[in-house]
């Protein structure tokens, strides 16, 4: 399973612990974010070339992705309070 979906599943489980069905609502918000990014991948802020981010405001989550020509690669989902630069460095490995 790609890291992106691992992040989604782990976050959804955490949200479900906070309130019943909140994880399902989170996954729906991620699906909506994916649709918006796919509609116009270059519309969202670049955080570290070529990585961009989309903010899911309701959940304070950042969706990281890279857009190249016709392809979009979703990299991860991170809570906005986490140290984003550290996450990006870990991603580059």
JSON list of C-alpha atoms in Angstrom, two decimals:
[
{"chain": "A", "resi": 1, "resn": "UNK", "atom": "CA", "xyz": [0.00, 0.00, 0.00]},
{"chain": "A", "resi": 2, "resn": "UNK", "atom": "CA", "xyz": [1.51, 3.39, -0.96]},
{"chain": "A", "resi": 3, "resn": "UNK", "atom": "CA", "xyz": [2.39, 5.76, 1.89]},
{"chain": "A", "resi": 4, "resn": "UNK", "atom": "CA", "xyz": [-0.47, 8.06, 0.88]},
{"chain": "A", "resi": 5, "resn": "UNK", "atom": "CA", "xyz": [-3.12, 5.44, 1.61]},
{"chain": "A", "resi": 6, "resn": "UNK", "atom": "CA", "xyz": [-1.37, 4.34, 4.80]},
{"chain": "A", "resi": 7, "resn": "UNK", "atom": "CA", "xyz": [-1.60, 7.96, 5.99]},
{"chain": "A", "resi": 8, "resn": "UNK", "atom": "CA", "xyz": [-5.30, 8.09, 5.05]},
{"chain": "A", "resi": 9, "resn": "UNK", "atom": "CA", "xyz": [-6.13, 4.84, 6.86]},
{"chain": "A", "resi": 10, "resn": "UNK", "atom": "CA", "xyz": [-4.17, 5.78, 10.00]},
{"chain": "A", "resi": 11, "resn": "UNK", "atom": "CA", "xyz": [-5.78, 9.22, 10.14]},
{"chain": "A", "resi": 12, "resn": "UNK", "atom": "CA", "xyz": [-9.26, 7.77, 9.54]},
{"chain": "A", "resi": 13, "resn": "UNK", "atom": "CA", "xyz": [-8.74, 5.32, 12.41]},
{"chain": "A", "resi": 14, "resn": "UNK", "atom": "CA", "xyz": [-7.67, 8.17, 14.69]},
{"chain": "A", "resi": 15, "resn": "UNK", "atom": "CA", "xyz": [-10.71, 10.25, 13.70]},
{"chain": "A", "resi": 16, "resn": "UNK", "atom": "CA", "xyz": [-13.00, 7.27, 14.37]},
{"chain": "A", "resi": 17, "resn": "UNK", "atom": "CA", "xyz": [-11.56, 7.05, 17.90]},
{"chain": "A", "resi": 18, "resn": "UNK", "atom": "CA", "xyz": [-12.55, 10.68, 18.40]},
{"chain": "A", "resi": 19, "resn": "UNK", "atom": "CA", "xyz": [-16.11, 10.29, 17.10]},
{"chain": "A", "resi": 20, "resn": "UNK", "atom": "CA", "xyz": [-18.05, 7.52, 15.42]},
{"chain": "A", "resi": 21, "resn": "UNK", "atom": "CA", "xyz": [-18.08, 7.82, 11.61]},
{"chain": "A", "resi": 22, "resn": "UNK", "atom": "CA", "xyz": [-15.68, 10.77, 11.66]},
{"chain": "A", "resi": 23, "resn": "UNK", "atom": "CA", "xyz": [-13.12, 8.58, 9.90]},
{"chain": "A", "resi": 24, "resn": "UNK", "atom": "CA", "xyz": [-15.59, 7.95, 7.10]},
{"chain": "A", "resi": 25, "resn": "UNK", "atom": "CA", "xyz": [-16.17, 11.69, 6.80]},
{"chain": "A", "resi": 26, "resn": "UNK", "atom": "CA", "xyz": [-12.42, 12.22, 6.66]},
{"chain": "A", "resi": 27, "resn": "UNK", "atom": "CA", "xyz": [-12.02, 9.67, 3.84]},
{"chain": "A", "resi": 28, "resn": "UNK", "atom": "CA", "xyz": [-14.83, 11.43, 1.93]},
{"chain": "A", "resi": 29, "resn": "UNK", "atom": "CA", "xyz": [-12.96, 14.73, 2.38]},
{"chain": "A", "resi": 30, "resn": "UNK", "atom": "CA", "xyz": [-9.77, 13.12, 1.06]},
{"chain": "A", "resi": 31, "resn": "UNK", "atom": "CA", "xyz": [-11.68, 11.78, -1.96]},
{"chain": "A", "resi": 32, "resn": "UNK", "atom": "CA", "xyz": [-13.04, 15.28, -2.64]},
{"chain": "A", "resi": 33, "resn": "UNK", "atom": "CA", "xyz": [-9.52, 16.72, -2.31]},
{"chain": "A", "resi": 34, "resn": "UNK", "atom": "CA", "xyz": [-8.19, 14.19, -4.82]},
{"chain": "A", "resi": 35, "resn": "UNK", "atom": "CA", "xyz": [-10.94, 15.17, -7.28]},
{"chain": "A", "resi": 36, "resn": "UNK", "atom": "CA", "xyz": [-10.12, 18.88, -6.91]},
{"chain": "A", "resi": 37, "resn": "UNK", "atom": "CA", "xyz": [-6.40, 18.29, -7.38]},
{"chain": "A", "resi": 38, "resn": "UNK", "atom": "CA", "xyz": [-7.01, 16.15, -10.46]},
{"chain": "A", "resi": 39, "resn": "UNK", "atom": "CA", "xyz": [-9.21, 18.89, -11.97]},
{"chain": "A", "resi": 40, "resn": "UNK", "atom": "CA", "xyz": [-6.38, 21.44, -11.77]},
{"chain": "A", "resi": 41, "resn": "UNK", "atom": "CA", "xyz": [-3.17, 20.03, -10.28]},
{"chain": "A", "resi": 42, "resn": "UNK", "atom": "CA", "xyz": [-1.09, 23.17, -10.79]},
{"chain": "A", "resi": 43, "resn": "UNK", "atom": "CA", "xyz": [-3.55, 25.41, -8.93]},
{"chain": "A", "resi": 44, "resn": "UNK", "atom": "CA", "xyz": [-2.22, 24.65, -5.46]},
{"chain": "A", "resi": 45, "resn": "UNK", "atom": "CA", "xyz": [0.82, 25.91, -3.62]},
{"chain": "A", "resi": 46, "resn": "UNK", "atom": "CA", "xyz": [4.26, 24.45, -4.23]},
{"chain": "A", "resi": 47, "resn": "UNK", "atom": "CA", "xyz": [5.94, 23.69, -0.91]},
{"chain": "A", "resi": 48, "resn": "UNK", "atom": "CA", "xyz": [9.17, 22.20, -2.26]},
{"chain": "A", "resi": 49, "resn": "UNK", "atom": "CA", "xyz": [9.58, 21.72, -5.98]},
{"chain": "A", "resi": 50, "resn": "UNK", "atom": "CA", "xyz": [7.98, 19.58, -7.34]},
{"chain": "A", "resi": 51, "resn": "UNK", "atom": "CA", "xyz": [5.81, 18.87, -4.27]},
{"chain": "A", "resi": 52, "resn": "UNK", "atom": "CA", "xyz": [2.52, 20.74, -3.86]},
{"chain": "A", "resi": 53, "resn": "UNK", "atom": "CA", "xyz": [-0.11, 20.73, -1.15]},
{"chain": "A", "resi": 54, "resn": "UNK", "atom": "CA", "xyz": [-3.87, 20.87, -0.88]},
{"chain": "A", "resi": 55, "resn": "UNK", "atom": "CA", "xyz": [-5.41, 21.82, 2.46]},
{"chain": "A", "resi": 56, "resn": "UNK", "atom": "CA", "xyz": [-8.43, 19.95, 3.82]},
{"chain": "A", "resi": 57, "resn": "UNK", "atom": "CA", "xyz": [-9.54, 22.77, 6.09]},
{"chain": "A", "resi": 58, "resn": "UNK", "atom": "CA", "xyz": [-12.18, 20.89, 8.06]},
{"chain": "A", "resi": 59, "resn": "UNK", "atom": "CA", "xyz": [-9.64, 18.36, 9.28]},
{"chain": "A", "resi": 60, "resn": "UNK", "atom": "CA", "xyz": [-6.55, 20.60, 9.18]},
{"chain": "A", "resi": 61, "resn": "UNK", "atom": "CA", "xyz": [-4.84, 18.02, 6.97]},
{"chain": "A", "resi": 62, "resn": "UNK", "atom": "CA", "xyz": [-2.37, 18.66, 4.16]},
{"chain": "A", "resi": 63, "resn": "UNK", "atom": "CA", "xyz": [-2.47, 16.46, 1.07]},
{"chain": "A", "resi": 64, "resn": "UNK", "atom": "CA", "xyz": [0.96, 16.35, -0.59]},
{"chain": "A", "resi": 65, "resn": "UNK", "atom": "CA", "xyz": [1.32, 15.48, -4.25]},
{"chain": "A", "resi": 66, "resn": "UNK", "atom": "CA", "xyz": [3.47, 15.93, -7.34]},
{"chain": "A", "resi": 67, "resn": "UNK", "atom": "CA", "xyz": [2.05, 16.85, -10.74]},
{"chain": "A", "resi": 68, "resn": "UNK", "atom": "CA", "xyz": [3.97, 15.99, -13.90]},
{"chain": "A", "resi": 69, "resn": "UNK", "atom": "CA", "xyz": [2.40, 16.42, -17.34]},
{"chain": "A", "resi": 70, "resn": "UNK", "atom": "CA", "xyz": [-0.68, 14.16, -17.25]},
{"chain": "A", "resi": 71, "resn": "UNK", "atom": "CA", "xyz": [0.19, 12.29, -14.03]},
{"chain": "A", "resi": 72, "resn": "UNK", "atom": "CA", "xyz": [-0.44, 13.15, -10.40]},
{"chain": "A", "resi": 73, "resn": "UNK", "atom": "CA", "xyz": [1.32, 11.22, -7.65]},
{"chain": "A", "resi": 74, "resn": "UNK", "atom": "CA", "xyz": [-0.24, 11.54, -4.20]},
{"chain": "A", "resi": 75, "resn": "UNK", "atom": "CA", "xyz": [2.50, 11.29, -1.58]},
{"chain": "A", "resi": 76, "resn": "UNK", "atom": "CA", "xyz": [0.99, 11.66, 1.86]},
{"chain": "A", "resi": 77, "resn": "UNK", "atom": "CA", "xyz": [-1.52, 13.21, 4.21]},
{"chain": "A", "resi": 78, "resn": "UNK", "atom": "CA", "xyz": [-0.21, 15.05, 7.27]},
{"chain": "A", "resi": 79, "resn": "UNK", "atom": "CA", "xyz": [-1.90, 17.06, 10.00]},
{"chain": "A", "resi": 80, "resn": "UNK", "atom": "CA", "xyz": [-1.14, 20.75, 9.55]},
{"chain": "A", "resi": 81, "resn": "UNK", "atom": "CA", "xyz": [0.35, 21.08, 13.03]},
{"chain": "A", "resi": 82, "resn": "UNK", "atom": "CA", "xyz": [3.12, 18.58, 12.24]},
{"chain": "A", "resi": 83, "resn": "UNK", "atom": "CA", "xyz": [6.49, 19.85, 11.14]},
{"chain": "A", "resi": 84, "resn": "UNK", "atom": "CA", "xyz": [6.01, 19.83, 7.38]},
{"chain": "A", "resi": 85, "resn": "UNK", "atom": "CA", "xyz": [9.67, 20.37, 6.47]},
{"chain": "A", "resi": 86, "resn": "UNK", "atom": "CA", "xyz": [10.64, 17.32, 8.51]},
{"chain": "A", "resi": 87, "resn": "UNK", "atom": "CA", "xyz": [8.02, 15.26, 6.69]},
{"chain": "A", "resi": 88, "resn": "UNK", "atom": "CA", "xyz": [9.31, 16.47, 3.31]},
{"chain": "A", "resi": 89, "resn": "UNK", "atom": "CA", "xyz": [12.88, 15.56, 4.25]},
{"chain": "A", "resi": 90, "resn": "UNK", "atom": "CA", "xyz": [11.79, 12.09, 5.35]},
{"chain": "A", "resi": 91, "resn": "UNK", "atom": "CA", "xyz": [9.98, 11.71, 2.03]},
{"chain": "A", "resi": 92, "resn": "UNK", "atom": "CA", "xyz": [13.17, 12.48, 0.13]},
{"chain": "A", "resi": 93, "resn": "UNK", "atom": "CA", "xyz": [14.83, 9.88, 2.32]}
]
